[in-house]
mmCIF file of C-alpha atoms in Angstrom:
data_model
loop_
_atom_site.group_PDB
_atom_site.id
_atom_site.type_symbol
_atom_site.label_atom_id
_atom_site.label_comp_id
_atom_site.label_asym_id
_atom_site.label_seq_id
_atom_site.Cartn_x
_atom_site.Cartn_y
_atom_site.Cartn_z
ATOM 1 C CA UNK C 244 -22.201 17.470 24.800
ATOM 2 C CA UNK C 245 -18.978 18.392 26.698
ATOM 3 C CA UNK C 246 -18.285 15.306 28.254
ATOM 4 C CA UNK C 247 -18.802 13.336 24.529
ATOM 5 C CA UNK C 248 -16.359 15.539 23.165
ATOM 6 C CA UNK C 249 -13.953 15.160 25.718
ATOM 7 C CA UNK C 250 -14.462 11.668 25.174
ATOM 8 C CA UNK C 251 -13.639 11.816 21.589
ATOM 9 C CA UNK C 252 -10.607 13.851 22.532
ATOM 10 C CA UNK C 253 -9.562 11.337 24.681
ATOM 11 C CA UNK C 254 -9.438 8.582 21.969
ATOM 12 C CA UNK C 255 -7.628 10.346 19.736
ATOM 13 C CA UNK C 256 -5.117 10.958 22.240
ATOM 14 C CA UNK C 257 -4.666 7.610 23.662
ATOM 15 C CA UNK C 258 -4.097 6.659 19.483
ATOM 16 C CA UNK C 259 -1.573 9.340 18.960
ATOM 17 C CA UNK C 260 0.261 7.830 22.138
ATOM 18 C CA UNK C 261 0.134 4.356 21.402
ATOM 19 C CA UNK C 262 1.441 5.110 17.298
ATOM 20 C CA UNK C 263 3.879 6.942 18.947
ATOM 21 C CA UNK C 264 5.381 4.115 21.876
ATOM 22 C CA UNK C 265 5.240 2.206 18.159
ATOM 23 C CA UNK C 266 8.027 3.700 16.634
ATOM 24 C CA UNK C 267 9.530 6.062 19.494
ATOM 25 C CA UNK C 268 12.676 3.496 19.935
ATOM 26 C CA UNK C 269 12.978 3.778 16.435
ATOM 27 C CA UNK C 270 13.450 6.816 16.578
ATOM 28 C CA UNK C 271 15.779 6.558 19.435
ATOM 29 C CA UNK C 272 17.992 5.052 18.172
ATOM 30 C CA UNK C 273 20.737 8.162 17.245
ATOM 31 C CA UNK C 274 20.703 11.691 17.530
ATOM 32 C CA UNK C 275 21.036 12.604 13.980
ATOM 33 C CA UNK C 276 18.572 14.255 12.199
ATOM 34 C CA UNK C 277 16.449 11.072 10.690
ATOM 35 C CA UNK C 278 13.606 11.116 8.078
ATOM 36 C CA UNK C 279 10.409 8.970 8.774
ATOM 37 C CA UNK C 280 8.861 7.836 5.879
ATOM 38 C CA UNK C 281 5.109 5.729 6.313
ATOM 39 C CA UNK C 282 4.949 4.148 2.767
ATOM 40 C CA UNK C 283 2.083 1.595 1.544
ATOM 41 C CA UNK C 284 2.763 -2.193 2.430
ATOM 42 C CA UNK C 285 3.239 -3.064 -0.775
ATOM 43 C CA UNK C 286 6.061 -0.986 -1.445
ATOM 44 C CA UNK C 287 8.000 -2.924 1.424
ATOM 45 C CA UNK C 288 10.682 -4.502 -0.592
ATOM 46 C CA UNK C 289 11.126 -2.201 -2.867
ATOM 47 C CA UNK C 290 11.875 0.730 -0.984
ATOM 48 C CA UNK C 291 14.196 -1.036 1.675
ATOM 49 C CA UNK C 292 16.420 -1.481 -1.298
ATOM 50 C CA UNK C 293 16.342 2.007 -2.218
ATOM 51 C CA UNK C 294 16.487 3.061 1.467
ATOM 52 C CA UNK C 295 19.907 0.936 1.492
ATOM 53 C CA UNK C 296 20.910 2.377 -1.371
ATOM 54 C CA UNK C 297 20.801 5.952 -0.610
ATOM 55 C CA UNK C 298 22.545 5.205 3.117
ATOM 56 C CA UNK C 299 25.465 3.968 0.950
ATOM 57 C CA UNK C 300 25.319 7.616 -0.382
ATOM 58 C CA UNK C 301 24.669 9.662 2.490
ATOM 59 C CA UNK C 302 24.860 8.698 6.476
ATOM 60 C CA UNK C 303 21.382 9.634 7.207
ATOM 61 C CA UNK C 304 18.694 7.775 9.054
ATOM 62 C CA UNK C 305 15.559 6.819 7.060
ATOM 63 C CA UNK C 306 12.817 4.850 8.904
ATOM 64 C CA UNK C 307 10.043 3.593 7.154
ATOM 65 C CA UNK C 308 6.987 2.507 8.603
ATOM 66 C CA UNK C 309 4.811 0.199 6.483
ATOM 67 C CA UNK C 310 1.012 -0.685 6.349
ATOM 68 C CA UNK C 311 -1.737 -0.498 4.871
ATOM 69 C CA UNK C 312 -2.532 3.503 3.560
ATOM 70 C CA UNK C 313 -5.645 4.064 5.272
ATOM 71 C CA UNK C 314 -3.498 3.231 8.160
ATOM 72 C CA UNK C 315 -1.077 4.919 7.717
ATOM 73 C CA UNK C 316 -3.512 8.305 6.739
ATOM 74 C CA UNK C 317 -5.178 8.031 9.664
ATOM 75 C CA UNK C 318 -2.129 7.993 11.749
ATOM 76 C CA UNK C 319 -0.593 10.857 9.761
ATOM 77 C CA UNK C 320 -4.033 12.913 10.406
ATOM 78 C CA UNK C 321 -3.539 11.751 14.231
ATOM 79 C CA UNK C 322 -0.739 14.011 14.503
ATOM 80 C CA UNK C 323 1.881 11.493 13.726
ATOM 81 C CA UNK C 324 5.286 12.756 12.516
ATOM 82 C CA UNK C 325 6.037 11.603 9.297
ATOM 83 C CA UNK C 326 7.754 13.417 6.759
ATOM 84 C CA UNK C 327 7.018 11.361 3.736
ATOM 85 C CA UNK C 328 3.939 9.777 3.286
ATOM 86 C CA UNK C 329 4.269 7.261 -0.001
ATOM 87 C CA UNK C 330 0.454 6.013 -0.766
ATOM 88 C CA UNK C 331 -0.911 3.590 -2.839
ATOM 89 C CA UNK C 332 -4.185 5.333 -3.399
ATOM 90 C CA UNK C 333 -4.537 8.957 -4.373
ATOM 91 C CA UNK C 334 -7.684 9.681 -2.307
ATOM 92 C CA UNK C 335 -5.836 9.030 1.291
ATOM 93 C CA UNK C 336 -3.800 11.501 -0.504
ATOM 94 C CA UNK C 337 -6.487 13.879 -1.094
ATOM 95 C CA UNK C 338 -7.861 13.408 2.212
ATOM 96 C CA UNK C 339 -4.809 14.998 3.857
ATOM 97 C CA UNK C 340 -4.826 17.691 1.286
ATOM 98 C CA UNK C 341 -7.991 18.706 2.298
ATOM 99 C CA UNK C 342 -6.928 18.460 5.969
ATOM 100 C CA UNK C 343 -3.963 20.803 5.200
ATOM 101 C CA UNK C 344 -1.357 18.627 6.077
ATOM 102 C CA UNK C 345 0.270 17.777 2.541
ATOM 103 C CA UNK C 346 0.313 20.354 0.183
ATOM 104 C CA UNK C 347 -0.797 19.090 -3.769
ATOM 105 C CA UNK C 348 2.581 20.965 -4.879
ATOM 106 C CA UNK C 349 4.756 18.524 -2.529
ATOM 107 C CA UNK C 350 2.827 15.547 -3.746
ATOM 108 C CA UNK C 351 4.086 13.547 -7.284
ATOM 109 C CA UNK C 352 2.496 10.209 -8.246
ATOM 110 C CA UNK C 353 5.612 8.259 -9.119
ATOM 111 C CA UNK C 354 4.066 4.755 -9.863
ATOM 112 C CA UNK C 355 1.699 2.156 -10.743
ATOM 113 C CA UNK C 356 0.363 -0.995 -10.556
ATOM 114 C CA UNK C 357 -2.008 -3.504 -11.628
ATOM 115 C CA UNK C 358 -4.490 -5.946 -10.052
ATOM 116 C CA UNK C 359 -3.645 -10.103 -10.374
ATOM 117 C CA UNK C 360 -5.598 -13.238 -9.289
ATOM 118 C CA UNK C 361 -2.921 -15.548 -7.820
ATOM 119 C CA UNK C 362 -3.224 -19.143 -6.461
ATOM 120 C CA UNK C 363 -1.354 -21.625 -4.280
ATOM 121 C CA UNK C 364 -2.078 -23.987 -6.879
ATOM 122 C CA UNK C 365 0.243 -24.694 -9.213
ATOM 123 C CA UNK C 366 -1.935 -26.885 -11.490
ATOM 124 C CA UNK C 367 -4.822 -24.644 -12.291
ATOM 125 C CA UNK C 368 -4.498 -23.100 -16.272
ATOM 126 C CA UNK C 369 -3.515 -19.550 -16.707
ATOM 127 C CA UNK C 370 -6.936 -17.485 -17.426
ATOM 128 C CA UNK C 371 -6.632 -14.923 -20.550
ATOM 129 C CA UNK C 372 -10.058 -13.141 -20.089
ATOM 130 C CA UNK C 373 -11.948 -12.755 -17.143
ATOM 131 C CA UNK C 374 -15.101 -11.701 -18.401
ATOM 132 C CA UNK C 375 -15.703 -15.350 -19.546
ATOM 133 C CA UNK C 376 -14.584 -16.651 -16.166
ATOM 134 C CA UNK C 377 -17.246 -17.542 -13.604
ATOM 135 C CA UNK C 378 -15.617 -16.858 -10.467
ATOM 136 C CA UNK C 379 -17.808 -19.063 -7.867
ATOM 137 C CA UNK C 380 -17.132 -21.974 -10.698
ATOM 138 C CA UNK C 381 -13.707 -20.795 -10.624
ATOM 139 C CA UNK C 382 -13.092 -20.826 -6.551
ATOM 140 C CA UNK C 383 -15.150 -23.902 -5.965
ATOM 141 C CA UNK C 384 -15.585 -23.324 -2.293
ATOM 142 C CA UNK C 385 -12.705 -21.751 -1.570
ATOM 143 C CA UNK C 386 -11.969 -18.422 -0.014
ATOM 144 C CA UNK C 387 -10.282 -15.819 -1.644
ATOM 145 C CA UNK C 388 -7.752 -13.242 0.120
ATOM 146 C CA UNK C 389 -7.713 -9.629 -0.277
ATOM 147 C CA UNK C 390 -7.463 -5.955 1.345
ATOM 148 C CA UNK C 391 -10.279 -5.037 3.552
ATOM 149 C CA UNK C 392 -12.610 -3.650 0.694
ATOM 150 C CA UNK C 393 -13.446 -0.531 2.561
ATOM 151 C CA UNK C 394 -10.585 0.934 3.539
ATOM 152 C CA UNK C 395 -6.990 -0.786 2.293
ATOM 153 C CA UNK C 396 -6.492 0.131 -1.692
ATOM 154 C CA UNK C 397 -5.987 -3.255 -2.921
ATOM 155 C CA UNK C 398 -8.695 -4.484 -1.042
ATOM 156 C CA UNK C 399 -11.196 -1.166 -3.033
ATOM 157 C CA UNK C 400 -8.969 -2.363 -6.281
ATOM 158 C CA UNK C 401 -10.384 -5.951 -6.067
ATOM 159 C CA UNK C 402 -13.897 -5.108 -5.196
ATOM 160 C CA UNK C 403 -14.031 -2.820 -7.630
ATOM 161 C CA UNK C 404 -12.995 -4.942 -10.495
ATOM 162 C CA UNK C 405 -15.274 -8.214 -9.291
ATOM 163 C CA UNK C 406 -18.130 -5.795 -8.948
ATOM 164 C CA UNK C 407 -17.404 -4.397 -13.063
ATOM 165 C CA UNK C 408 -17.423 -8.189 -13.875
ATOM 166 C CA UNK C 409 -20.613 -8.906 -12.106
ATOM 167 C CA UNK C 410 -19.159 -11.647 -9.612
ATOM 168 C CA UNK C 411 -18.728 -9.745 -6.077
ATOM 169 C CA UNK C 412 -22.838 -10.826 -5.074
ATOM 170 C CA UNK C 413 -21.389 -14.500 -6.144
ATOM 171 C CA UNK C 414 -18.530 -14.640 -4.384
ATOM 172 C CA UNK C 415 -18.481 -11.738 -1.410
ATOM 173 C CA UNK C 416 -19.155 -14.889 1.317
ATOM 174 C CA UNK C 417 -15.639 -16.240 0.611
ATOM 175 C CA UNK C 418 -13.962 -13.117 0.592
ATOM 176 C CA UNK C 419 -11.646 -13.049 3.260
ATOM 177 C CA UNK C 420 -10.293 -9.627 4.242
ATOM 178 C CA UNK C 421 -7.093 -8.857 5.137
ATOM 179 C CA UNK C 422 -5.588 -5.410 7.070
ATOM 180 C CA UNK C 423 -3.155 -5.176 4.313
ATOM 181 C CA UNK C 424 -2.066 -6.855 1.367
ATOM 182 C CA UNK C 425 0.843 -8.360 2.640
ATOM 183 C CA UNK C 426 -1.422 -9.802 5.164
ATOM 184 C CA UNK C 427 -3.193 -11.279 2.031
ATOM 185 C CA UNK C 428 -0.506 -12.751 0.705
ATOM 186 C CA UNK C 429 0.421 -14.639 4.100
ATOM 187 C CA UNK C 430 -2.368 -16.297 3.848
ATOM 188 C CA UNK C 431 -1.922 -17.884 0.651
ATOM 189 C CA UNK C 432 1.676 -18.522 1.490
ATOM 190 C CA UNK C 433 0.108 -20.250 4.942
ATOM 191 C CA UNK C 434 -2.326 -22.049 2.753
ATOM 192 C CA UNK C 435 -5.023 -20.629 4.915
ATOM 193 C CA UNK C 436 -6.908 -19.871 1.466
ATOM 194 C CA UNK C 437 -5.853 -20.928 -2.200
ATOM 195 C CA UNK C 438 -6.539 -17.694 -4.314
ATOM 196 C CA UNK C 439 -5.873 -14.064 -3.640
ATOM 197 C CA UNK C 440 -6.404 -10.385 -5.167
ATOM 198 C CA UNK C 441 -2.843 -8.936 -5.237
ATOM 199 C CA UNK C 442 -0.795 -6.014 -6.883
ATOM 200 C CA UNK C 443 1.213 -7.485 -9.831
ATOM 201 C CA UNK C 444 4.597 -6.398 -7.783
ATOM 202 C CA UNK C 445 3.575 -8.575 -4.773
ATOM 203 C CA UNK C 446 2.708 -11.480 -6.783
ATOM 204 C CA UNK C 447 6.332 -11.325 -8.349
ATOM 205 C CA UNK C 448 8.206 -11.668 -4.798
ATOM 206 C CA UNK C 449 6.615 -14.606 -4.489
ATOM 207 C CA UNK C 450 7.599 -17.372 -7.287
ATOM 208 C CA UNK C 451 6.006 -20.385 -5.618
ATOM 209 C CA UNK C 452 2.275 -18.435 -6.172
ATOM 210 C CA UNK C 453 1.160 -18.650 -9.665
ATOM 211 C CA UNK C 454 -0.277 -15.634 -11.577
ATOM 212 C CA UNK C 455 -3.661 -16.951 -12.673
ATOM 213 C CA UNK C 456 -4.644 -13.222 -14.480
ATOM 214 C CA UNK C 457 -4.071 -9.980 -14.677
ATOM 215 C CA UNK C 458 -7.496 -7.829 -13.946
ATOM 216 C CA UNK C 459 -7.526 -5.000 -17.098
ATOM 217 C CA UNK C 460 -7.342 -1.688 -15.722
ATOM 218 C CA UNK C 461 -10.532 -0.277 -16.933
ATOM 219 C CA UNK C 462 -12.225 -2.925 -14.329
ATOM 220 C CA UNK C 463 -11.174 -0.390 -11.331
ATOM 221 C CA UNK C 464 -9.523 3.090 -10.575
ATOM 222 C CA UNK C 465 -6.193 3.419 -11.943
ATOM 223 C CA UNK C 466 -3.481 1.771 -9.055
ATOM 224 C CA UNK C 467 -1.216 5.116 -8.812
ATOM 225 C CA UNK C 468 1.646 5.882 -6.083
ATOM 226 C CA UNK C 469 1.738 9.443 -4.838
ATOM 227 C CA UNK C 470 4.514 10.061 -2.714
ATOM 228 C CA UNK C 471 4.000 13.520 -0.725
ATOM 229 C CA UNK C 472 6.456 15.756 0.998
ATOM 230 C CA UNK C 473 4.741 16.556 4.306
ATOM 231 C CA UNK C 474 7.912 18.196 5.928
ATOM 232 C CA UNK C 475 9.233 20.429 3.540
ATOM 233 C CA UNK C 476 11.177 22.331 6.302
ATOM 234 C CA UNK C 477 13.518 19.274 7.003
ATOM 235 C CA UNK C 478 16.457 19.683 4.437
ATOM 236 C CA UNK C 479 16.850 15.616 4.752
ATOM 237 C CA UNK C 480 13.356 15.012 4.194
ATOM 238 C CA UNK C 481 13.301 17.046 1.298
ATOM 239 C CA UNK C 482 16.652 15.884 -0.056
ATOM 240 C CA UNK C 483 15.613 12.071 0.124
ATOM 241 C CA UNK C 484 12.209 12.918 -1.668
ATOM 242 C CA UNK C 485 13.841 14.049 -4.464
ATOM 243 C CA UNK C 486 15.673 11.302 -4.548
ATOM 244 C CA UNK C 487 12.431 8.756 -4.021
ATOM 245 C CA UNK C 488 11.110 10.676 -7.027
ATOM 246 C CA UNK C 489 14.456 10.685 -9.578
ATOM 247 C CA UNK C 490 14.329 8.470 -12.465
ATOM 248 C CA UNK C 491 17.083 6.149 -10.655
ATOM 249 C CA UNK C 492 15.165 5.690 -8.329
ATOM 250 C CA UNK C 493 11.849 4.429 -10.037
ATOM 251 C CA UNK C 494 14.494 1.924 -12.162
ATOM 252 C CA UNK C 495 14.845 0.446 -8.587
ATOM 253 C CA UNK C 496 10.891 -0.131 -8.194
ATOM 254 C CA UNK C 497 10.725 -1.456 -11.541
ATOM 255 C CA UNK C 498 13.193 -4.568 -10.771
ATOM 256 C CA UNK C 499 10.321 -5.183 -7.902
ATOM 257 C CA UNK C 500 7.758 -5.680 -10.445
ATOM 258 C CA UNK C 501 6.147 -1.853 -10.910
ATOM 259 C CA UNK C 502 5.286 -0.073 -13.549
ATOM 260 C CA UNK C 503 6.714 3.877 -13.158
ATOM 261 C CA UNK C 504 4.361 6.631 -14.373
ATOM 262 C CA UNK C 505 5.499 8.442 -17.424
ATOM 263 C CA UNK C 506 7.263 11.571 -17.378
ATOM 264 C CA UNK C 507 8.028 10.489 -13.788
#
């Protein structure tokens, strides 16, 4: 029993150690006091911009680290030092909460999202209701990208919704599953695959993908963003989240195709 939970012990060391030789000459880089911020993949663009923006503001160091928010949980649970965690799913949220590492009082959903079938082809018609759509009609034989349905939100988002419209048993063999879905949208960009199940705000960096539908939202869980303060001790951490969370901020996000949560 000993030697199995040293073993165990061991693993989750040598995954602490390896996240951290990830971003360690990041963080390297200067001796001022920096903020590390793991944010979903799909916020990528969007919060560069408002990363540049608040450097033109105040010289401070902020150093995102993107993927997919399982990933990024995980890491965060591993002991890894982030001191804003911005999520694309509330239950990774929730997970830490229970774990004592974020606090629900430091934690504000800020945004959301919704759910799109894109293609690589631009001469298929735009689809207005999917409940009259037969999907493996639809695809052909084709393979469609998205998140890895068990773990990466847009990948749950898109299983969800296929499953409420009856077509993940006809289609689950083409599904191709991606670590992320940025990864996703590679491969449509690649031409690796000719459909994929993206957030509306990825779909809208890329113009030369065309927006076959929008999935309605009572076809899966609502697509929220918390964003959680897990260093509330670091007077830049806690001065930048306010600033993720200000209304000026979330006008930023919108230009990158979200939709900010009301009240917000």
């Amino acid at each position: 029993m000993l030697a199995c939970c040293t073993y165990i012990s061991m693993i989750r060391l040598i995954k602490i150690l390896f996240f951290a030789m990830l971003i360690t000459p990041t963080l390297a880089l200067t001796d001022k006091e920096q903020v590390l911020i793991f944010a979903a993949a799909s916020t990528k663009n969007a919060l560069d911009a408002v990363i540049k923006d608040y450097r033109t503001q105040k010289e401070i160091k902020i150093l995102p680290v993107y993927a997919s928010s399982a990933t990024l949980a995980k890491q965060i649970e591993l002991g890894a030092p982030a001191d804003i965690f911005l999520s694309a799913n509330v239950p990774w949220v929730d997970h830490l909460i229970e774990k004592g590492i974020i606090q629900a009082a430091n934690t504000k959903t800020i945004l959301r999202n919704k759910l799109v079938l894109i293609t690589n082809d631009q001469t298929l018609p735009k689809i207005k209701e999917f409940r009259s759509i037969d999907f493996s009609i639809l695809l052909r034989n084709e393979r469609v990208a998205m998140g890895m349905v068990s773990s990466v939100p847009a990948g749950i988002y898109s299983k969800q919704a296929l499953v409420y419209l009856n077509q993940w048993d006809a289609i689950s063999k083409q599904v191709v599953q991606a670590d992320n879905v940025r990864t996703a949208l590679q491969y449509l960009i690649s031409e690796s695959v000719n459909f994929g199940i993206v957030y509306a705000s990825d779909a809208y960096l890329f113009p030369e993908l065309k927006v076959l539908g929008i999935f309605d939202d009572f076809t899966h869980d609502p697509i929220i963003y918390p964003a959680s303060l897990i260093n509330p001790s670091s007077l830049e951490a806690d001065l930048f989240f306010k600033y993720l969370v200000s209304h000026e901020t979330l006008q930023v996000f919108e230009e990158y195709g979200f939709l900010t949560v009301s009240g917000s």
